[in-house]
Amino acid sequence: DGGITQSPKYLFRKEGQNVTLSCEQNLNHDAMYWYRQDPGQGLRLIYYSQIVNDFQKGDIAEGYSVSREKKESFPLTVTSAQKNPTAFYLCASSINNVQETQYFGPGTRLLVL
Amino acid sequence: GQQLNQSPQSMFIQEGEDVSMNCTSSSIFNTWLWYKQDPGEGPVLLIALYKAGELTSNGRLTAQFGITRKDSFLNISASIPSDVGIYFCAGLHAGGTSYGKLTFGQGTILTVHP
């Protein structure tokens, strides 16, 4: 089945640790996105990538880093510089840059211990 | 980044009732999207609107693209328990520095009592 997978479903981070969230898609989509979701707020864009080996900062990129070495994969690293990392993280992909065709993964919930 | 003003924030209704929610903004949009998110899952696209004044239905769901291009509403008729979830609007900016960007509303949490 085609789709987007995110792992793990839940992730715990200790203070000062970097953690990496996985996102894989087999939809052959060119563009991939990372969003952060907090209670009572809409999705906020962290980073996006329109093509392999290229990515752009979104509205809240500070404390996060990404890579796009393969078309299918767009991992997100939450660094120790992100002071409030507890949130639900959603990955999405779309056909080229047609954002209205975005498909979302099931999400990863990150909790800080 | 900008956010859309989505209301109401939450709704508690009885099964069978109709539901209405809306999004407004000071910005103009080319496209309006409505998503539903089940607990612990990613959002799923319900309806996409591409033209001012457009009225589109998907089963019991009906959405409209406002004439001013600054607002949109979603109606759900004859609600059922599986309608429970968070509903998000999202708008694709038509111009300015946010051109081409997708902005999401804060979400409407819908609870349906059997």
PDB file of C-alpha atoms in Angstrom:
ATOM      1  CA  ASP A   1       0.000   0.000   0.000  1.00  0.00           C
ATOM      2  CA  GLY A   2       1.203   3.515  -0.768  1.00  0.00           C
ATOM      3  CA  GLY A   3       1.473   5.941   2.091  1.00  0.00           C
ATOM      4  CA  ILE A   4       3.544   7.774   4.654  1.00  0.00           C
ATOM      5  CA  THR A   5       4.996   6.102   7.709  1.00  0.00           C
ATOM      6  CA  GLN A   6       6.358   7.813  10.776  1.00  0.00           C
ATOM      7  CA  SER A   7       8.285   6.163  13.552  1.00  0.00           C
ATOM      8  CA  PRO A   8       8.269   5.817  16.415  1.00  0.00           C
ATOM      9  CA  LYS A   9       4.666   6.516  17.463  1.00  0.00           C
ATOM     10  CA  TYR A  10       5.887   7.788  20.850  1.00  0.00           C
ATOM     11  CA  LEU A  11       9.348   9.106  21.695  1.00  0.00           C
ATOM     12  CA  PHE A  12      10.814  10.171  24.994  1.00  0.00           C
ATOM     13  CA  ARG A  13      13.686  12.601  25.231  1.00  0.00           C
ATOM     14  CA  LYS A  14      15.874  13.516  28.130  1.00  0.00           C
ATOM     15  CA  GLU A  15      16.981  17.078  28.680  1.00  0.00           C
ATOM     16  CA  GLY A  16      19.933  17.964  26.446  1.00  0.00           C
ATOM     17  CA  GLN A  17      19.419  15.064  24.037  1.00  0.00           C
ATOM     18  CA  ASN A  18      18.985  15.201  20.308  1.00  0.00           C
ATOM     19  CA  VAL A  19      16.341  12.875  18.887  1.00  0.00           C
ATOM     20  CA  THR A  20      15.494  11.999  15.294  1.00  0.00           C
ATOM     21  CA  LEU A  21      11.988  11.360  13.992  1.00  0.00           C
ATOM     22  CA  SER A  22      11.643   9.198  10.908  1.00  0.00           C
ATOM     23  CA  CYS A  23       9.385   9.888   7.925  1.00  0.00           C
ATOM     24  CA  GLU A  24       9.211   7.636   4.869  1.00  0.00           C
ATOM     25  CA  GLN A  25       6.859   7.815   1.863  1.00  0.00           C
ATOM     26  CA  ASN A  26       6.373   5.488  -1.101  1.00  0.00           C
ATOM     27  CA  LEU A  27       3.998   7.793  -2.996  1.00  0.00           C
ATOM     28  CA  ASN A  28       6.780   9.034  -5.278  1.00  0.00           C
ATOM     29  CA  HIS A  29       6.052  12.566  -4.069  1.00  0.00           C
ATOM     30  CA  ASP A  30       8.696  15.209  -4.641  1.00  0.00           C
ATOM     31  CA  ALA A  31       7.844  17.497  -1.734  1.00  0.00           C
ATOM     32  CA  MET A  32       7.897  16.625   1.957  1.00  0.00           C
ATOM     33  CA  TYR A  33       7.005  18.655   5.037  1.00  0.00           C
ATOM     34  CA  TRP A  34       7.318  18.613   8.812  1.00  0.00           C
ATOM     35  CA  TYR A  35       4.696  20.212  11.045  1.00  0.00           C
ATOM     36  CA  ARG A  36       4.391  20.672  14.768  1.00  0.00           C
ATOM     37  CA  GLN A  37       0.986  20.478  16.450  1.00  0.00           C
ATOM     38  CA  ASP A  38       0.268  21.837  19.923  1.00  0.00           C
ATOM     39  CA  PRO A  39      -3.121  21.716  21.702  1.00  0.00           C
ATOM     40  CA  GLY A  40      -5.421  24.505  20.598  1.00  0.00           C
ATOM     41  CA  GLN A  41      -3.150  25.551  17.760  1.00  0.00           C
ATOM     42  CA  GLY A  42      -3.102  24.809  14.087  1.00  0.00           C
ATOM     43  CA  LEU A  43      -0.292  22.967  12.402  1.00  0.00           C
ATOM     44  CA  ARG A  44       2.867  25.024  12.157  1.00  0.00           C
ATOM     45  CA  LEU A  45       5.449  24.374   9.463  1.00  0.00           C
ATOM     46  CA  ILE A  46       8.965  23.497  10.669  1.00  0.00           C
ATOM     47  CA  TYR A  47      10.799  22.593   7.453  1.00  0.00           C
ATOM     48  CA  TYR A  48       9.943  21.554   3.929  1.00  0.00           C
ATOM     49  CA  SER A  49      11.781  20.053   1.010  1.00  0.00           C
ATOM     50  CA  GLN A  50      10.757  20.365  -2.623  1.00  0.00           C
ATOM     51  CA  ILE A  51      13.508  18.177  -4.025  1.00  0.00           C
ATOM     52  CA  VAL A  52      16.265  15.838  -2.914  1.00  0.00           C
ATOM     53  CA  ASN A  53      19.252  17.544  -1.280  1.00  0.00           C
ATOM     54  CA  ASP A  54      17.341  20.779  -0.823  1.00  0.00           C
ATOM     55  CA  PHE A  55      15.171  22.034   2.027  1.00  0.00           C
ATOM     56  CA  GLN A  56      13.800  25.320   3.357  1.00  0.00           C
ATOM     57  CA  LYS A  57      12.976  26.657   6.787  1.00  0.00           C
ATOM     58  CA  GLY A  58       9.339  27.005   7.732  1.00  0.00           C
ATOM     59  CA  ASP A  59       7.826  29.302  10.339  1.00  0.00           C
ATOM     60  CA  ILE A  60       9.341  27.612  13.428  1.00  0.00           C
ATOM     61  CA  ALA A  61      12.652  26.050  12.309  1.00  0.00           C
ATOM     62  CA  GLU A  62      14.752  27.103  15.307  1.00  0.00           C
ATOM     63  CA  GLY A  63      15.971  24.091  17.287  1.00  0.00           C
ATOM     64  CA  TYR A  64      15.266  21.638  14.463  1.00  0.00           C
ATOM     65  CA  SER A  65      17.294  20.213  11.582  1.00  0.00           C
ATOM     66  CA  VAL A  66      16.441  18.025   8.590  1.00  0.00           C
ATOM     67  CA  SER A  67      18.075  16.184   5.716  1.00  0.00           C
ATOM     68  CA  ARG A  68      16.778  14.970   2.366  1.00  0.00           C
ATOM     69  CA  GLU A  69      19.293  12.501   0.981  1.00  0.00           C
ATOM     70  CA  LYS A  70      16.635  10.305  -0.611  1.00  0.00           C
ATOM     71  CA  LYS A  71      13.315  11.148  -2.221  1.00  0.00           C
ATOM     72  CA  GLU A  72      11.497   8.737   0.082  1.00  0.00           C
ATOM     73  CA  SER A  73      12.929   9.955   3.380  1.00  0.00           C
ATOM     74  CA  PHE A  74      12.844  13.244   5.303  1.00  0.00           C
ATOM     75  CA  PRO A  75      14.052  12.741   8.896  1.00  0.00           C
ATOM     76  CA  LEU A  76      13.637  15.500  11.472  1.00  0.00           C
ATOM     77  CA  THR A  77      16.109  16.003  14.311  1.00  0.00           C
ATOM     78  CA  VAL A  78      14.899  17.801  17.409  1.00  0.00           C
ATOM     79  CA  THR A  79      18.038  19.286  18.923  1.00  0.00           C
ATOM     80  CA  SER A  80      18.784  20.271  22.492  1.00  0.00           C
ATOM     81  CA  ALA A  81      18.394  23.884  21.355  1.00  0.00           C
ATOM     82  CA  GLN A  82      14.630  23.349  21.076  1.00  0.00           C
ATOM     83  CA  LYS A  83      13.545  24.388  24.565  1.00  0.00           C
ATOM     84  CA  ASN A  84       9.937  23.236  24.342  1.00  0.00           C
ATOM     85  CA  PRO A  85       9.981  20.089  22.214  1.00  0.00           C
ATOM     86  CA  THR A  86       6.955  18.305  23.698  1.00  0.00           C
ATOM     87  CA  ALA A  87       4.426  18.174  20.857  1.00  0.00           C
ATOM     88  CA  PHE A  88       2.832  16.012  18.177  1.00  0.00           C
ATOM     89  CA  TYR A  89       4.947  15.987  15.007  1.00  0.00           C
ATOM     90  CA  LEU A  90       3.371  15.384  11.624  1.00  0.00           C
ATOM     91  CA  CYS A  91       5.127  14.604   8.374  1.00  0.00           C
ATOM     92  CA  ALA A  92       3.442  15.153   5.016  1.00  0.00           C
ATOM     93  CA  SER A  93       4.255  14.794   1.353  1.00  0.00           C
ATOM     94  CA  SER A  94       2.745  16.222  -1.813  1.00  0.00           C
ATOM     95  CA  ILE A  95       2.898  15.963  -5.585  1.00  0.00           C
ATOM     96  CA  ASN A  96       5.568  18.465  -6.652  1.00  0.00           C
ATOM     97  CA  ASN A  97       4.772  21.697  -4.818  1.00  0.00           C
ATOM     98  CA  VAL A  98       0.998  21.313  -5.021  1.00  0.00           C
ATOM     99  CA  GLN A  99       0.418  21.776  -1.328  1.00  0.00           C
ATOM    100  CA  GLU A 100      -3.291  21.017  -1.484  1.00  0.00           C
ATOM    101  CA  THR A 101      -2.392  17.425  -2.343  1.00  0.00           C
ATOM    102  CA  GLN A 102      -0.571  16.946   0.963  1.00  0.00           C
ATOM    103  CA  TYR A 103      -0.960  13.540   2.581  1.00  0.00           C
ATOM    104  CA  PHE A 104      -0.137  13.282   6.256  1.00  0.00           C
ATOM    105  CA  GLY A 105       1.570  10.528   8.191  1.00  0.00           C
ATOM    106  CA  PRO A 106       0.164   9.194  11.477  1.00  0.00           C
ATOM    107  CA  GLY A 107       2.416  11.404  13.600  1.00  0.00           C
ATOM    108  CA  THR A 108       4.978  11.002  16.376  1.00  0.00           C
ATOM    109  CA  ARG A 109       4.328  12.243  19.899  1.00  0.00           C
ATOM    110  CA  LEU A 110       7.506  13.519  21.548  1.00  0.00           C
ATOM    111  CA  LEU A 111       7.662  13.827  25.317  1.00  0.00           C
ATOM    112  CA  VAL A 112      10.475  15.311  27.368  1.00  0.00           C
ATOM    113  CA  LEU A 113      11.400  13.555  30.596  1.00  0.00           C
TER     114      LEU A 113
ATOM    115  CA  GLY B   1       3.468  32.907  10.573  1.00  0.00           C
ATOM    116  CA  GLN B   2      -0.131  33.872  10.176  1.00  0.00           C
ATOM    117  CA  GLN B   3      -2.986  31.761  11.465  1.00  0.00           C
ATOM    118  CA  LEU B   4      -6.562  31.528  10.422  1.00  0.00           C
ATOM    119  CA  ASN B   5      -9.293  32.287  12.941  1.00  0.00           C
ATOM    120  CA  GLN B   6     -11.344  29.137  13.218  1.00  0.00           C
ATOM    121  CA  SER B   7     -14.510  28.925  15.289  1.00  0.00           C
ATOM    122  CA  PRO B   8     -15.894  27.527  17.374  1.00  0.00           C
ATOM    123  CA  GLN B   9     -12.952  26.027  19.258  1.00  0.00           C
ATOM    124  CA  SER B  10     -15.093  23.113  20.407  1.00  0.00           C
ATOM    125  CA  MET B  11     -18.605  21.773  20.003  1.00  0.00           C
ATOM    126  CA  PHE B  12     -20.628  19.258  22.010  1.00  0.00           C
ATOM    127  CA  ILE B  13     -23.667  18.036  20.103  1.00  0.00           C
ATOM    128  CA  GLN B  14     -26.218  15.255  20.079  1.00  0.00           C
ATOM    129  CA  GLU B  15     -26.189  12.604  17.392  1.00  0.00           C
ATOM    130  CA  GLY B  16     -28.368  13.678  14.492  1.00  0.00           C
ATOM    131  CA  GLU B  17     -27.748  17.404  14.896  1.00  0.00           C
ATOM    132  CA  ASP B  18     -26.190  19.544  12.183  1.00  0.00           C
ATOM    133  CA  VAL B  19     -22.805  21.204  12.740  1.00  0.00           C
ATOM    134  CA  SER B  20     -21.343  24.387  11.316  1.00  0.00           C
ATOM    135  CA  MET B  21     -17.843  25.782  11.672  1.00  0.00           C
ATOM    136  CA  ASN B  22     -15.962  28.520   9.863  1.00  0.00           C
ATOM    137  CA  CYS B  23     -12.607  30.131   9.234  1.00  0.00           C
ATOM    138  CA  THR B  24     -11.828  33.769   8.590  1.00  0.00           C
ATOM    139  CA  SER B  25      -8.704  35.711   7.838  1.00  0.00           C
ATOM    140  CA  SER B  26      -7.498  39.131   6.790  1.00  0.00           C
ATOM    141  CA  SER B  27      -5.568  37.442   3.959  1.00  0.00           C
ATOM    142  CA  ILE B  28      -6.862  36.344   0.568  1.00  0.00           C
ATOM    143  CA  PHE B  29      -6.591  32.686  -0.375  1.00  0.00           C
ATOM    144  CA  ASN B  30      -6.497  30.767  -3.657  1.00  0.00           C
ATOM    145  CA  THR B  31      -7.584  27.497  -2.112  1.00  0.00           C
ATOM    146  CA  TRP B  32      -9.427  26.415   1.000  1.00  0.00           C
ATOM    147  CA  LEU B  33      -9.014  22.938   2.441  1.00  0.00           C
ATOM    148  CA  TRP B  34     -10.895  21.174   5.197  1.00  0.00           C
ATOM    149  CA  TYR B  35      -9.277  18.285   7.121  1.00  0.00           C
ATOM    150  CA  LYS B  36     -10.415  15.894   9.823  1.00  0.00           C
ATOM    151  CA  GLN B  37      -8.007  14.487  12.403  1.00  0.00           C
ATOM    152  CA  ASP B  38      -8.828  11.456  14.518  1.00  0.00           C
ATOM    153  CA  PRO B  39      -7.108  11.197  17.919  1.00  0.00           C
ATOM    154  CA  GLY B  40      -3.444  10.264  17.588  1.00  0.00           C
ATOM    155  CA  GLU B  41      -3.552  10.286  13.785  1.00  0.00           C
ATOM    156  CA  GLY B  42      -2.641  12.638  10.967  1.00  0.00           C
ATOM    157  CA  PRO B  43      -5.239  14.901   9.287  1.00  0.00           C
ATOM    158  CA  VAL B  44      -7.167  13.553   6.320  1.00  0.00           C
ATOM    159  CA  LEU B  45      -8.416  15.843   3.552  1.00  0.00           C
ATOM    160  CA  LEU B  46     -12.225  16.088   3.421  1.00  0.00           C
ATOM    161  CA  ILE B  47     -12.941  18.816   0.883  1.00  0.00           C
ATOM    162  CA  ALA B  48     -10.890  21.140  -1.329  1.00  0.00           C
ATOM    163  CA  LEU B  49     -12.278  24.427  -2.686  1.00  0.00           C
ATOM    164  CA  TYR B  50     -10.611  26.290  -5.541  1.00  0.00           C
ATOM    165  CA  LYS B  51     -12.899  29.142  -6.566  1.00  0.00           C
ATOM    166  CA  ALA B  52     -14.602  32.021  -4.758  1.00  0.00           C
ATOM    167  CA  GLY B  53     -18.254  31.184  -4.173  1.00  0.00           C
ATOM    168  CA  GLU B  54     -17.707  27.479  -4.796  1.00  0.00           C
ATOM    169  CA  LEU B  55     -19.983  25.157  -2.836  1.00  0.00           C
ATOM    170  CA  THR B  56     -18.842  21.538  -2.640  1.00  0.00           C
ATOM    171  CA  SER B  57     -20.336  18.486  -0.948  1.00  0.00           C
ATOM    172  CA  ASN B  58     -18.830  15.197   0.136  1.00  0.00           C
ATOM    173  CA  GLY B  59     -21.565  12.990   1.561  1.00  0.00           C
ATOM    174  CA  ARG B  60     -22.952  14.720   4.646  1.00  0.00           C
ATOM    175  CA  LEU B  61     -20.276  17.415   4.446  1.00  0.00           C
ATOM    176  CA  THR B  62     -20.706  20.698   2.617  1.00  0.00           C
ATOM    177  CA  ALA B  63     -18.112  23.443   2.385  1.00  0.00           C
ATOM    178  CA  GLN B  64     -18.087  26.862   0.736  1.00  0.00           C
ATOM    179  CA  PHE B  65     -15.321  29.188  -0.450  1.00  0.00           C
ATOM    180  CA  GLY B  66     -16.326  32.712   0.612  1.00  0.00           C
ATOM    181  CA  ILE B  67     -16.942  35.355  -2.038  1.00  0.00           C
ATOM    182  CA  THR B  68     -14.337  37.653  -0.493  1.00  0.00           C
ATOM    183  CA  ARG B  69     -11.799  34.769  -0.610  1.00  0.00           C
ATOM    184  CA  LYS B  70     -11.073  35.473   3.061  1.00  0.00           C
ATOM    185  CA  ASP B  71     -13.374  32.912   4.634  1.00  0.00           C
ATOM    186  CA  SER B  72     -14.827  29.433   4.363  1.00  0.00           C
ATOM    187  CA  PHE B  73     -17.319  27.300   6.237  1.00  0.00           C
ATOM    188  CA  LEU B  74     -17.928  23.598   6.730  1.00  0.00           C
ATOM    189  CA  ASN B  75     -21.298  22.056   7.539  1.00  0.00           C
ATOM    190  CA  ILE B  76     -21.890  18.501   8.699  1.00  0.00           C
ATOM    191  CA  SER B  77     -25.483  17.313   8.502  1.00  0.00           C
ATOM    192  CA  ALA B  78     -27.090  14.617  10.662  1.00  0.00           C
ATOM    193  CA  SER B  79     -23.983  14.002  12.765  1.00  0.00           C
ATOM    194  CA  ILE B  80     -23.019  10.492  13.849  1.00  0.00           C
ATOM    195  CA  PRO B  81     -20.614   9.327  16.579  1.00  0.00           C
ATOM    196  CA  SER B  82     -17.771   8.667  14.123  1.00  0.00           C
ATOM    197  CA  ASP B  83     -17.763  12.386  13.212  1.00  0.00           C
ATOM    198  CA  VAL B  84     -15.865  12.937  16.457  1.00  0.00           C
ATOM    199  CA  GLY B  85     -12.449  14.485  15.922  1.00  0.00           C
ATOM    200  CA  ILE B  86     -10.667  17.746  15.216  1.00  0.00           C
ATOM    201  CA  TYR B  87     -11.583  19.630  12.068  1.00  0.00           C
ATOM    202  CA  PHE B  88      -9.037  21.996  10.527  1.00  0.00           C
ATOM    203  CA  CYS B  89      -9.353  24.557   7.813  1.00  0.00           C
ATOM    204  CA  ALA B  90      -6.302  25.508   5.783  1.00  0.00           C
ATOM    205  CA  GLY B  91      -5.824  28.255   3.239  1.00  0.00           C
ATOM    206  CA  LEU B  92      -3.316  28.584   0.415  1.00  0.00           C
ATOM    207  CA  HIS B  93      -2.175  32.216   0.293  1.00  0.00           C
ATOM    208  CA  ALA B  94      -2.893  34.140  -2.895  1.00  0.00           C
ATOM    209  CA  GLY B  95      -0.235  36.820  -2.612  1.00  0.00           C
ATOM    210  CA  GLY B  96       2.226  38.811  -0.573  1.00  0.00           C
ATOM    211  CA  THR B  97       5.183  37.335   1.253  1.00  0.00           C
ATOM    212  CA  SER B  98       3.132  34.236   2.119  1.00  0.00           C
ATOM    213  CA  TYR B  99       2.226  33.441  -1.491  1.00  0.00           C
ATOM    214  CA  GLY B 100       1.880  29.709  -2.012  1.00  0.00           C
ATOM    215  CA  LYS B 101       2.086  28.901   1.707  1.00  0.00           C
ATOM    216  CA  LEU B 102      -0.509  26.794   3.472  1.00  0.00           C
ATOM    217  CA  THR B 103      -1.797  28.219   6.766  1.00  0.00           C
ATOM    218  CA  PHE B 104      -3.912  26.188   9.185  1.00  0.00           C
ATOM    219  CA  GLY B 105      -6.695  27.212  11.523  1.00  0.00           C
ATOM    220  CA  GLN B 106      -6.555  26.314  15.217  1.00  0.00           C
ATOM    221  CA  GLY B 107      -9.029  23.471  14.815  1.00  0.00           C
ATOM    222  CA  THR B 108     -12.577  22.738  16.017  1.00  0.00           C
ATOM    223  CA  ILE B 109     -12.914  19.830  18.431  1.00  0.00           C
ATOM    224  CA  LEU B 110     -16.188  18.015  17.763  1.00  0.00           C
ATOM    225  CA  THR B 111     -17.787  15.711  20.319  1.00  0.00           C
ATOM    226  CA  VAL B 112     -20.963  13.829  19.397  1.00  0.00           C
ATOM    227  CA  HIS B 113     -23.102  12.287  22.133  1.00  0.00           C
ATOM    228  CA  PRO B 114     -25.067   9.190  21.067  1.00  0.00           C
TER     229      PRO B 114
END
